[in-house]
Coordinates of C-alpha atoms in Angstrom, one line a residue:
Chain A
M1 CA 45.8 -68.2 23.7
M2 CA 42.1 -68.8 23.7
N3 CA 42.5 -72.3 24.8
S4 CA 44.7 -71.6 27.8
K5 CA 42.3 -68.9 29.0
R6 CA 39.4 -71.4 28.9
T7 CA 41.2 -74.0 31.0
K8 CA 42.1 -71.4 33.6
I9 CA 38.4 -70.3 33.8
R10 CA 37.4 -73.9 34.6
W11 CA 40.0 -73.9 37.3
G12 CA 38.5 -70.8 38.8
F13 CA 35.1 -72.4 38.7
V14 CA 36.4 -75.3 40.9
L15 CA 37.9 -72.8 43.3
F16 CA 34.6 -71.1 43.8
F17 CA 32.4 -74.1 43.5
M18 CA 34.0 -76.4 46.1
P19 CA 33.6 -74.2 49.2
V20 CA 30.0 -73.4 48.2
F21 CA 29.2 -77.0 47.5
L22 CA 30.7 -78.2 50.7
W23 CA 28.9 -75.6 52.7
L24 CA 25.5 -76.4 51.2
F25 CA 26.0 -80.1 51.1
L26 CA 27.6 -80.8 54.5
L27 CA 25.8 -78.1 56.5
F28 CA 22.4 -77.9 54.9
V29 CA 21.4 -80.8 52.6
L30 CA 22.9 -83.8 54.5
P31 CA 21.7 -82.5 58.0
H32 CA 18.2 -82.1 56.6
L33 CA 18.2 -85.6 55.0
E34 CA 19.4 -87.0 58.4
L35 CA 16.6 -85.2 60.1
L36 CA 14.1 -86.6 57.6
R37 CA 15.6 -90.1 58.3
L38 CA 15.3 -89.7 62.0
S39 CA 11.7 -88.6 61.8
F40 CA 10.9 -92.1 60.3
L41 CA 12.7 -94.1 63.0
G42 CA 11.2 -95.6 66.1
T43 CA 11.3 -93.9 69.4
D44 CA 14.4 -95.9 70.5
Y45 CA 17.4 -94.2 68.9
Y46 CA 19.4 -97.4 68.5
A47 CA 16.5 -99.5 67.4
K48 CA 16.9 -101.2 64.1
S49 CA 13.1 -101.4 63.7
G50 CA 13.2 -99.9 60.3
V51 CA 10.9 -97.3 58.8
T52 CA 7.9 -96.3 60.8
L53 CA 5.3 -93.6 60.7
E54 CA 4.7 -93.6 64.5
N55 CA 6.2 -90.2 65.1
Y56 CA 3.9 -88.6 62.6
A57 CA 1.0 -90.7 63.9
A58 CA 1.7 -89.5 67.5
F59 CA 1.3 -85.9 66.3
F60 CA -2.3 -86.6 65.1
K61 CA -3.2 -88.8 68.1
E62 CA -2.1 -86.4 70.8
P63 CA -4.3 -83.3 70.9
A64 CA -1.7 -81.4 72.8
Y65 CA 0.6 -81.6 69.8
W66 CA -1.7 -80.8 66.9
L67 CA -3.5 -78.1 68.9
T68 CA -0.2 -76.3 69.4
F69 CA 0.4 -76.6 65.7
V70 CA -3.0 -75.2 64.7
R71 CA -2.6 -72.4 67.2
T72 CA 0.9 -71.5 65.9
A73 CA -0.3 -71.4 62.3
G74 CA -3.5 -69.5 63.1
Y75 CA -1.8 -66.9 65.3
S76 CA 1.0 -66.5 62.7
I77 CA -1.6 -65.6 60.1
I78 CA -3.4 -63.1 62.4
I79 CA -0.1 -61.5 63.4
T80 CA 1.0 -61.2 59.7
L81 CA -2.3 -59.4 58.9
I82 CA -1.9 -57.0 61.9
I83 CA 1.6 -56.2 60.8
L84 CA 0.4 -55.6 57.3
M85 CA -2.3 -53.2 58.6
I86 CA 0.3 -51.2 60.5
A87 CA 3.0 -51.3 57.8
L88 CA 0.8 -50.0 54.9
P89 CA -0.1 -46.6 56.4
V90 CA 3.4 -46.1 57.9
A91 CA 5.1 -46.9 54.6
F92 CA 2.7 -44.5 52.9
Y93 CA 3.5 -41.8 55.3
I94 CA 7.3 -42.3 54.9
T95 CA 7.3 -42.5 51.1
K96 CA 4.5 -40.1 50.1
V97 CA 3.5 -37.7 52.9
V98 CA 6.8 -36.3 54.3
G99 CA 9.6 -34.5 52.5
L100 CA 12.9 -36.1 51.4
K101 CA 14.9 -35.0 54.4
T102 CA 12.3 -36.2 57.0
K103 CA 12.1 -39.4 54.9
G104 CA 15.7 -40.2 55.4
L105 CA 15.5 -39.6 59.2
L106 CA 12.3 -41.7 59.5
M107 CA 13.9 -44.6 57.6
L108 CA 16.8 -44.5 60.0
L109 CA 14.5 -44.5 63.0
V110 CA 12.6 -47.4 61.5
I111 CA 15.7 -49.5 61.0
V112 CA 17.9 -48.9 64.0
P113 CA 15.7 -50.6 66.6
F114 CA 15.9 -53.8 64.5
W115 CA 19.6 -54.0 65.0
V116 CA 18.9 -54.6 68.6
S117 CA 18.5 -58.2 69.6
I118 CA 15.0 -59.6 69.9
L119 CA 15.8 -60.7 73.4
I120 CA 16.3 -57.1 74.6
R121 CA 13.2 -55.9 72.9
V122 CA 11.1 -58.7 74.5
Y123 CA 12.8 -57.9 77.9
G124 CA 11.6 -54.3 77.5
W125 CA 8.0 -55.4 77.0
M126 CA 8.3 -57.8 80.0
I127 CA 9.5 -54.9 82.2
I128 CA 6.6 -52.8 81.0
L129 CA 3.8 -55.3 81.1
R130 CA 4.4 -57.7 84.0
E131 CA 2.8 -57.6 87.4
S132 CA 5.7 -55.6 89.0
G133 CA 6.1 -53.7 85.7
I134 CA 6.0 -50.1 84.7
I135 CA 2.3 -49.8 83.7
N136 CA 1.1 -51.5 86.9
N137 CA 3.5 -49.2 88.9
I138 CA 2.1 -46.1 87.3
L139 CA -1.6 -47.2 87.5
V140 CA -1.3 -48.2 91.2
G141 CA 0.7 -45.1 92.0
M142 CA -2.1 -42.9 90.4
G143 CA -4.7 -44.9 92.4
L144 CA -6.4 -46.2 89.3
L145 CA -5.7 -49.8 90.4
K146 CA -5.7 -51.2 94.0
V147 CA -3.6 -54.3 93.2
P148 CA -1.4 -54.8 90.2
I149 CA -2.8 -57.1 87.5
E150 CA -0.7 -59.5 85.4
M151 CA -0.6 -58.2 81.8
L152 CA 2.1 -60.5 80.6
Y153 CA 1.9 -64.2 79.8
N154 CA -1.3 -64.0 77.7
D155 CA -2.2 -64.1 74.1
V156 CA -2.4 -60.3 73.8
S157 CA 1.1 -59.8 75.1
L158 CA 2.3 -62.5 72.8
I159 CA 0.8 -60.7 69.8
I160 CA 2.3 -57.4 70.9
G161 CA 5.7 -59.0 71.2
L162 CA 5.6 -60.7 67.8
V163 CA 4.2 -57.7 66.0
H164 CA 7.0 -55.5 67.5
T165 CA 9.8 -57.9 66.7
N166 CA 8.8 -58.5 63.0
L167 CA 7.4 -55.2 61.8
L168 CA 10.5 -54.2 59.9
F169 CA 10.5 -57.1 57.6
M170 CA 7.1 -56.1 56.2
L171 CA 7.9 -52.4 56.2
V172 CA 11.1 -52.5 54.1
P173 CA 9.7 -54.4 51.1
I174 CA 6.5 -52.3 51.1
I175 CA 8.5 -49.0 51.3
G176 CA 10.6 -50.3 48.4
V177 CA 7.6 -50.8 46.0
M178 CA 5.7 -47.8 47.2
D179 CA 8.6 -45.6 46.3
S180 CA 8.1 -46.5 42.7
L181 CA 4.4 -45.6 42.7
D182 CA 3.9 -42.5 40.5
N183 CA 2.2 -39.7 42.5
S184 CA 0.4 -38.5 39.5
L185 CA -1.7 -41.7 39.5
I186 CA -3.0 -40.8 42.9
E187 CA -3.6 -37.2 41.9
A188 CA -5.4 -38.2 38.8
A189 CA -7.7 -40.6 40.7
S190 CA -8.3 -37.9 43.3
N191 CA -9.1 -35.3 40.7
L192 CA -11.6 -37.7 39.1
G193 CA -13.3 -37.9 42.4
A194 CA -12.1 -41.1 43.9
K195 CA -12.5 -41.5 47.6
K196 CA -9.4 -42.3 49.8
L197 CA -10.5 -45.9 50.3
A198 CA -11.0 -46.4 46.6
I199 CA -7.5 -45.0 45.9
W200 CA -6.0 -47.5 48.4
W201 CA -8.0 -50.4 47.1
K202 CA -7.7 -49.7 43.4
I203 CA -4.3 -48.1 43.0
I204 CA -1.9 -48.3 46.0
I205 CA -2.5 -51.9 47.1
P206 CA -2.4 -53.5 43.6
H207 CA 0.8 -51.6 42.9
C208 CA 2.4 -52.8 46.1
M209 CA 1.3 -56.4 45.8
T210 CA 4.8 -57.8 45.2
G211 CA 6.1 -56.0 48.3
I212 CA 3.1 -57.0 50.3
M213 CA 3.6 -60.7 49.3
S214 CA 7.3 -60.9 50.0
G215 CA 6.9 -59.0 53.3
S216 CA 4.0 -61.3 54.3
I217 CA 6.0 -64.4 53.5
I218 CA 9.1 -63.3 55.4
V219 CA 7.1 -62.2 58.4
F220 CA 5.0 -65.4 58.4
M221 CA 8.1 -67.6 58.3
L222 CA 9.8 -65.6 61.0
V223 CA 6.7 -65.6 63.3
T224 CA 6.1 -69.4 63.0
G225 CA 9.8 -70.1 63.6
S226 CA 10.2 -67.7 66.5
Y227 CA 11.1 -69.1 69.9
I228 CA 12.2 -66.3 72.2
T229 CA 9.0 -64.2 72.1
P230 CA 6.5 -67.0 72.7
A231 CA 8.7 -68.5 75.4
L232 CA 9.0 -65.3 77.3
M233 CA 5.8 -63.5 76.6
G234 CA 3.2 -66.2 75.9
G235 CA 0.9 -68.0 78.3
K236 CA 2.3 -70.8 80.4
N237 CA -0.3 -73.3 79.2
S238 CA -0.2 -72.5 75.5
L239 CA 3.0 -73.4 73.8
W240 CA 4.3 -72.3 70.4
F241 CA 5.2 -75.2 68.1
T242 CA 8.9 -74.4 68.2
Q243 CA 8.7 -75.0 72.0
Q244 CA 7.3 -78.4 71.3
I245 CA 10.3 -79.1 69.2
Y246 CA 12.6 -77.9 71.9
N247 CA 10.8 -80.0 74.5
Q248 CA 11.2 -83.1 72.4
F249 CA 14.8 -82.6 71.7
I250 CA 16.2 -81.2 74.9
I251 CA 13.8 -82.2 77.7
A252 CA 12.2 -85.5 76.6
F253 CA 15.3 -86.4 74.6
N254 CA 13.1 -87.9 71.9
W255 CA 14.9 -86.7 68.8
N256 CA 13.0 -88.7 66.3
Q257 CA 9.7 -87.2 67.5
G258 CA 11.3 -83.8 67.5
A259 CA 12.6 -84.4 63.9
A260 CA 9.0 -85.2 62.8
F261 CA 7.8 -82.0 64.4
G262 CA 10.5 -80.1 62.6
F263 CA 9.4 -81.4 59.3
L264 CA 5.8 -80.6 60.0
L265 CA 6.7 -77.0 60.8
L266 CA 8.6 -76.8 57.5
L267 CA 5.7 -78.3 55.7
I268 CA 3.0 -76.0 57.1
S269 CA 5.1 -72.9 56.4
S270 CA 5.8 -74.0 52.8
I271 CA 2.1 -74.9 52.2
I272 CA 0.8 -71.5 53.5
V273 CA 3.4 -69.6 51.5
W274 CA 2.4 -71.6 48.4
L275 CA -1.3 -71.1 49.0
S276 CA -0.9 -67.3 49.5
L277 CA 1.1 -67.2 46.3
K278 CA -1.6 -69.2 44.4
I279 CA -4.5 -67.0 45.8
T280 CA -2.9 -63.7 44.8
G281 CA -1.5 -65.2 41.5
Q282 CA 2.1 -64.4 42.1
K283 CA 5.3 -66.3 41.3
L284 CA 7.9 -67.2 43.9
G285 CA 10.7 -66.0 41.6
E286 CA 9.2 -62.5 41.5
V287 CA 8.6 -62.4 45.3
V288 CA 12.0 -63.6 46.4
K289 CA 13.7 -61.1 44.2
Chain B
M1 CA -3.5 -37.9 50.7
I2 CA -0.1 -37.0 49.3
R3 CA 1.5 -33.7 49.8
T4 CA 0.3 -32.2 46.5
L5 CA -3.4 -32.8 47.3
P6 CA -5.5 -30.8 49.8
N7 CA -6.4 -32.7 53.0
T8 CA -8.7 -32.0 55.9
R9 CA -7.1 -31.0 59.1
T10 CA -8.4 -33.9 61.1
Y11 CA -7.1 -36.3 58.5
K12 CA -3.6 -34.8 58.7
I13 CA -3.5 -34.7 62.4
G14 CA -4.9 -38.2 62.6
F15 CA -2.4 -39.7 60.2
T16 CA 0.6 -37.9 61.9
G17 CA -0.7 -39.0 65.3
F18 CA -0.8 -42.6 64.1
V19 CA 2.8 -42.5 62.8
I20 CA 4.0 -40.8 66.1
F21 CA 2.2 -43.6 68.0
Y22 CA 3.9 -46.1 65.8
F23 CA 7.4 -44.7 66.6
I24 CA 6.6 -44.6 70.3
F25 CA 5.5 -48.3 70.1
L26 CA 8.8 -49.0 68.3
F27 CA 11.1 -47.3 70.8
I28 CA 9.4 -47.6 74.2
P29 CA 10.8 -51.0 75.2
L30 CA 14.3 -50.0 74.3
V31 CA 14.1 -46.7 76.1
I32 CA 12.7 -48.3 79.2
V33 CA 15.4 -51.0 79.3
C34 CA 18.1 -48.3 79.0
I35 CA 16.6 -46.0 81.7
L36 CA 16.3 -48.8 84.2
A37 CA 19.9 -49.7 83.8
F38 CA 20.7 -46.6 85.9
N39 CA 18.0 -47.0 88.6
D40 CA 19.5 -47.5 92.1
S41 CA 17.2 -50.4 92.8
L42 CA 17.6 -54.1 93.1
F43 CA 14.8 -54.8 90.6
P44 CA 14.4 -53.7 87.0
S45 CA 11.3 -51.7 87.7
L46 CA 9.9 -48.5 89.0
P47 CA 9.8 -46.6 91.4
W48 CA 12.9 -44.5 90.7
Y49 CA 15.4 -44.6 93.6
G50 CA 18.0 -42.4 92.0
F51 CA 20.8 -42.5 89.5
T52 CA 23.6 -45.0 89.8
L53 CA 26.4 -46.5 87.7
D54 CA 26.6 -49.5 90.1
W55 CA 25.0 -51.9 87.5
F56 CA 28.0 -51.2 85.3
F57 CA 30.9 -50.8 87.7
G58 CA 29.6 -52.1 91.1
K59 CA 31.8 -54.6 92.8
G60 CA 29.2 -56.0 95.2
P61 CA 28.2 -57.4 97.6
D62 CA 24.6 -56.7 96.7
K63 CA 25.2 -54.9 93.4
I64 CA 27.6 -56.5 91.0
G65 CA 28.0 -54.5 87.8
V66 CA 28.5 -56.0 84.3
F67 CA 32.2 -55.4 84.4
H68 CA 32.6 -57.5 87.5
H69 CA 30.0 -60.1 86.6
P70 CA 31.9 -63.3 85.7
M71 CA 29.0 -65.1 84.0
N72 CA 28.1 -62.3 81.7
L73 CA 31.7 -61.4 80.9
K74 CA 32.4 -65.1 80.0
A75 CA 29.3 -65.2 77.8
I76 CA 30.4 -62.0 76.0
Y77 CA 33.8 -63.5 75.4
T78 CA 32.3 -66.7 74.1
S79 CA 30.0 -64.7 71.8
L80 CA 32.9 -62.7 70.5
K81 CA 34.8 -65.9 69.7
V82 CA 31.8 -67.5 67.9
A83 CA 31.1 -64.3 66.0
L84 CA 34.7 -64.0 64.8
G85 CA 34.6 -67.7 63.6
V86 CA 31.3 -67.1 61.8
C87 CA 32.6 -63.9 60.3
I88 CA 35.6 -65.6 58.8
F89 CA 33.7 -68.7 57.5
S90 CA 30.8 -66.8 56.0
T91 CA 32.8 -64.0 54.5
I92 CA 35.1 -66.4 52.6
V93 CA 32.5 -68.9 51.5
G94 CA 29.9 -66.1 50.8
T95 CA 32.4 -64.3 48.6
C96 CA 33.1 -67.5 46.7
A97 CA 29.3 -68.0 46.3
A98 CA 29.0 -64.4 44.9
F99 CA 31.7 -65.1 42.3
L100 CA 30.2 -68.5 41.5
F101 CA 26.7 -67.2 40.8
D102 CA 27.6 -63.9 39.2
Q103 CA 30.6 -64.8 37.0
E104 CA 30.4 -68.6 36.3
E105 CA 28.1 -70.5 34.0
F106 CA 27.3 -74.1 34.9
R107 CA 24.6 -76.7 34.7
F108 CA 21.8 -76.5 37.4
K109 CA 22.9 -73.0 38.2
K110 CA 19.4 -71.9 38.9
F111 CA 18.8 -75.0 41.2
F112 CA 22.0 -74.2 43.1
Y113 CA 21.0 -70.6 43.5
I114 CA 17.7 -71.5 45.1
L115 CA 19.5 -74.0 47.3
M116 CA 21.8 -71.2 48.4
I117 CA 18.8 -69.0 49.3
T118 CA 16.9 -71.6 51.3
P119 CA 19.1 -71.6 54.5
M120 CA 17.9 -68.0 55.0
V121 CA 14.2 -69.0 54.8
V122 CA 14.3 -72.2 56.9
P123 CA 13.5 -71.5 60.6
G124 CA 16.6 -71.3 62.7
V125 CA 15.2 -73.9 65.1
I126 CA 15.2 -76.4 62.3
L127 CA 18.7 -75.6 61.2
G128 CA 19.8 -76.1 64.8
I129 CA 18.2 -79.6 65.2
S130 CA 19.2 -80.8 61.8
I131 CA 22.9 -80.0 62.4
L132 CA 22.7 -81.4 65.9
S133 CA 21.3 -84.7 64.6
F134 CA 23.7 -84.9 61.7
A135 CA 26.8 -84.2 63.8
N136 CA 25.6 -86.7 66.4
S137 CA 24.9 -89.5 63.9
L138 CA 28.3 -88.8 62.2
G139 CA 30.0 -89.0 65.6
I140 CA 28.3 -92.4 66.4
F141 CA 29.1 -93.7 62.9
L142 CA 32.8 -92.8 63.2
E143 CA 33.1 -94.2 66.6
K144 CA 31.4 -97.5 65.7
N145 CA 33.1 -98.2 62.4
M146 CA 36.5 -96.6 62.8
G147 CA 37.0 -96.3 66.5
I148 CA 37.5 -92.5 66.3
D149 CA 36.0 -90.5 69.1
L150 CA 35.6 -87.0 67.8
R151 CA 34.7 -84.7 70.7
I152 CA 34.2 -81.7 68.4
L153 CA 31.1 -83.3 66.9
S154 CA 29.2 -83.1 70.2
P155 CA 27.4 -79.8 71.0
G156 CA 29.9 -77.0 71.5
L157 CA 31.4 -73.9 70.0
L158 CA 32.4 -75.6 66.7
L159 CA 28.9 -76.7 66.0
V160 CA 27.6 -73.3 67.0
V161 CA 29.9 -71.6 64.5
L162 CA 29.0 -74.1 61.7
G163 CA 25.3 -73.9 62.5
Q164 CA 25.2 -70.1 62.4
S165 CA 27.4 -69.9 59.3
T166 CA 24.9 -72.1 57.4
F167 CA 22.4 -69.3 57.0
I168 CA 24.7 -66.2 57.6
T169 CA 26.8 -67.2 54.6
T170 CA 23.7 -66.6 52.4
F171 CA 23.4 -63.0 53.8
V172 CA 27.0 -62.3 53.0
A173 CA 26.7 -63.8 49.5
L174 CA 23.6 -61.6 48.7
V175 CA 25.4 -58.5 49.9
V176 CA 28.5 -59.2 47.7
I177 CA 26.4 -60.3 44.7
A178 CA 24.5 -57.0 44.8
R179 CA 27.8 -55.1 44.4
L180 CA 29.2 -57.6 41.9
K181 CA 26.2 -57.0 39.6
K182 CA 27.3 -53.3 39.2
F183 CA 30.8 -54.3 38.3
D184 CA 32.0 -53.4 34.8
R185 CA 33.5 -56.6 33.4
G186 CA 35.3 -54.5 30.8
L187 CA 37.9 -53.8 33.6
E188 CA 38.6 -57.6 33.8
E189 CA 38.8 -57.8 30.0
A190 CA 41.3 -55.0 30.0
A191 CA 43.5 -56.7 32.6
Y192 CA 43.3 -60.0 30.6
N193 CA 44.4 -58.1 27.5
L194 CA 47.3 -56.7 29.4
G195 CA 48.4 -60.3 30.3
A196 CA 47.0 -60.9 33.7
N197 CA 45.7 -64.4 34.6
R198 CA 42.4 -65.2 36.3
L199 CA 43.9 -65.2 39.8
E200 CA 45.6 -61.9 39.3
V201 CA 42.5 -60.3 37.9
I202 CA 40.4 -61.5 40.9
W203 CA 43.1 -60.4 43.4
F204 CA 44.0 -57.0 41.9
I205 CA 40.8 -55.9 40.1
T206 CA 37.6 -57.6 41.3
L207 CA 38.4 -58.0 45.0
R208 CA 39.6 -54.4 45.2
Y209 CA 36.3 -53.3 43.8
L210 CA 34.3 -55.6 46.1
R211 CA 36.1 -54.5 49.3
P212 CA 33.4 -52.3 50.7
A213 CA 30.7 -55.0 50.1
I214 CA 32.9 -57.7 51.6
I215 CA 33.6 -55.6 54.7
G216 CA 29.9 -54.7 54.9
G217 CA 29.0 -58.4 54.6
A218 CA 31.5 -59.3 57.3
V219 CA 30.0 -56.7 59.7
V220 CA 26.5 -58.0 59.0
A221 CA 27.8 -61.6 59.7
F222 CA 29.4 -60.5 62.9
L223 CA 26.2 -58.8 64.2
L224 CA 23.9 -61.6 63.1
S225 CA 26.1 -64.2 64.8
F226 CA 26.4 -62.1 68.0
E227 CA 22.6 -61.9 68.5
N228 CA 21.7 -65.4 67.2
F229 CA 19.5 -67.4 69.5
N230 CA 17.3 -70.0 67.7
T231 CA 20.1 -72.0 66.0
T232 CA 22.5 -71.6 68.9
L233 CA 20.0 -72.9 71.4
F234 CA 20.3 -76.5 70.2
L235 CA 24.1 -76.6 69.5
I236 CA 25.5 -75.0 72.6
G237 CA 27.5 -77.1 75.0
S238 CA 28.6 -76.1 78.4
K239 CA 29.7 -72.5 77.4
P240 CA 26.7 -70.3 76.7
T241 CA 26.9 -67.4 74.3
L242 CA 25.5 -64.0 75.5
P243 CA 22.0 -64.4 74.1
I244 CA 21.7 -67.8 75.7
A245 CA 23.0 -66.5 79.1
L246 CA 20.7 -63.4 78.8
F247 CA 17.7 -65.6 78.0
A248 CA 18.2 -67.7 81.1
Q249 CA 18.5 -64.5 83.3
I250 CA 15.4 -62.9 81.7
R251 CA 13.3 -66.0 82.1
D252 CA 14.0 -65.9 85.8
G253 CA 12.8 -62.3 85.9
G254 CA 15.8 -60.4 84.9
S255 CA 17.9 -58.0 87.0
P256 CA 19.4 -54.5 86.5
V257 CA 22.6 -56.2 85.3
V258 CA 20.6 -57.5 82.3
N259 CA 19.5 -53.9 81.7
A260 CA 23.1 -52.7 81.8
V261 CA 24.3 -55.4 79.4
S262 CA 21.3 -54.5 77.1
F263 CA 22.2 -50.8 77.3
L264 CA 25.8 -51.6 76.2
L265 CA 24.5 -53.8 73.4
I266 CA 22.0 -51.1 72.2
V267 CA 24.6 -48.4 72.2
G268 CA 27.1 -50.8 70.4
M269 CA 24.6 -51.9 67.8
S270 CA 23.4 -48.4 67.1
I271 CA 27.0 -47.2 66.4
F272 CA 27.6 -50.3 64.2
A273 CA 24.3 -49.7 62.3
L274 CA 25.0 -46.0 61.8
A275 CA 28.6 -46.6 60.7
N276 CA 27.4 -49.3 58.3
L277 CA 24.8 -47.0 56.8
Y278 CA 27.3 -44.1 56.5
F279 CA 29.9 -46.2 54.7
S280 CA 27.3 -47.9 52.4
H281 CA 26.1 -44.4 51.4
K282 CA 29.7 -43.3 50.8
T283 CA 30.5 -46.3 48.6
E284 CA 27.2 -45.9 46.7
K285 CA 28.2 -42.3 45.8
Q286 CA 31.6 -43.4 44.5

């Protein structure tokens, strides 16, 4: 009896394991290994020149490439911080300030816009900000401006777009941990005379650290990897790194160079995530949970 | 600060004002897009020339509505096909993954679990180029060594479905695992004791219990696929999906037709999201 049950369980294991294994192996592991292989091949696709580092060397030799890279990483950090500064007070308002009923409504209002495609939200910002857009129309109509000015296609509009499209992914994890913060801790600190800033710094932020870290990591990864927002709202002369990858793959048709760029993007995001975990002394296992 | 503590008036007003400003910031682009879908103008902008439904039902010549716009209609049809494919693939494989990681014990389980999570974290652009490269190399290899010319390995709908499924399956798996964790394994034991075999137990007990999570996961998969852009961008052949077609139109400045499509999408997505929320609340209470 026992024996027959055991063999059946192994059979069930194979049934579950095979599709999952095929999925991860054929669609994820092998493609990435192939990408890694390509990144070490010469520029000519059919060339049998063997392993070369020229794709990676080209990245460091050509300022246009590495400047885009530095810009992408730098802006991603800035945008993650801006999102954090907005998300903390909003999360606090939703979890601690309003009553239970309003909380449910606000949660709904926070989540619903994020079901709408990024493309549409970016389009909305374009209609609002561009030279023939809503703001210019209103300002010129009121006589505050003589000629419309272009407010789209610069770094500020880029930041607005990326903040708007990624806010939720910071808000949800922070709301999750803030919910578990005991109100009496804040009351006690306040009764003992702590100022608001001190309460934030000494009680709320340390308590929310896991949520802040996982939110920051998700947002950072999403921002560095975003394509639509920089392509539609960013300046014409300043590319995002994902656009460099697109240009190499689709326009220049230099896949090996593009593959090298892809791996550099993976590398920088992993390093920054790892660094931020090190600095704040967190473990990846706790954060991903 | 919190409700139980006394606050100054300016603090309260300031804080509420900030949150109101946040919600305006959140909604304003969506509201603007929706309103301008009904403006009787050839450009998606102010001034307001009056209300019209031409951008939905117009037959031309100067105003062609969504429902008579061949390019957008074709793109919607393509997107629906892709989303259905992704939905089927990721729901089946994702449910298998949930069973595998919740109910089975095997070597390197932890390693495989992390491997299963990573597709969700890797940028979509990189998923796209890796699958494109792999399919291309595989196609060249097969043609050179075996003389088989597999058209399906060149960019097209199959690659789009596979590429999107790569990371969407992870989402489905996580949704199903979350519910499977709450499952009382005693029910399975009882069924075994009554003489059921493993397959019967899975079919009659566990899958019945998981049904809401599986349906929820399938809906999420459908929506994620329907709006995916980054991965699709590299795998698409001659037939664009809706986000790709919209991107091209928006890059060229957009038109009220784009607003009309967006309006339909916003309404559709909101209904989906609300229904999803409603049903997940309902099943949680059970």
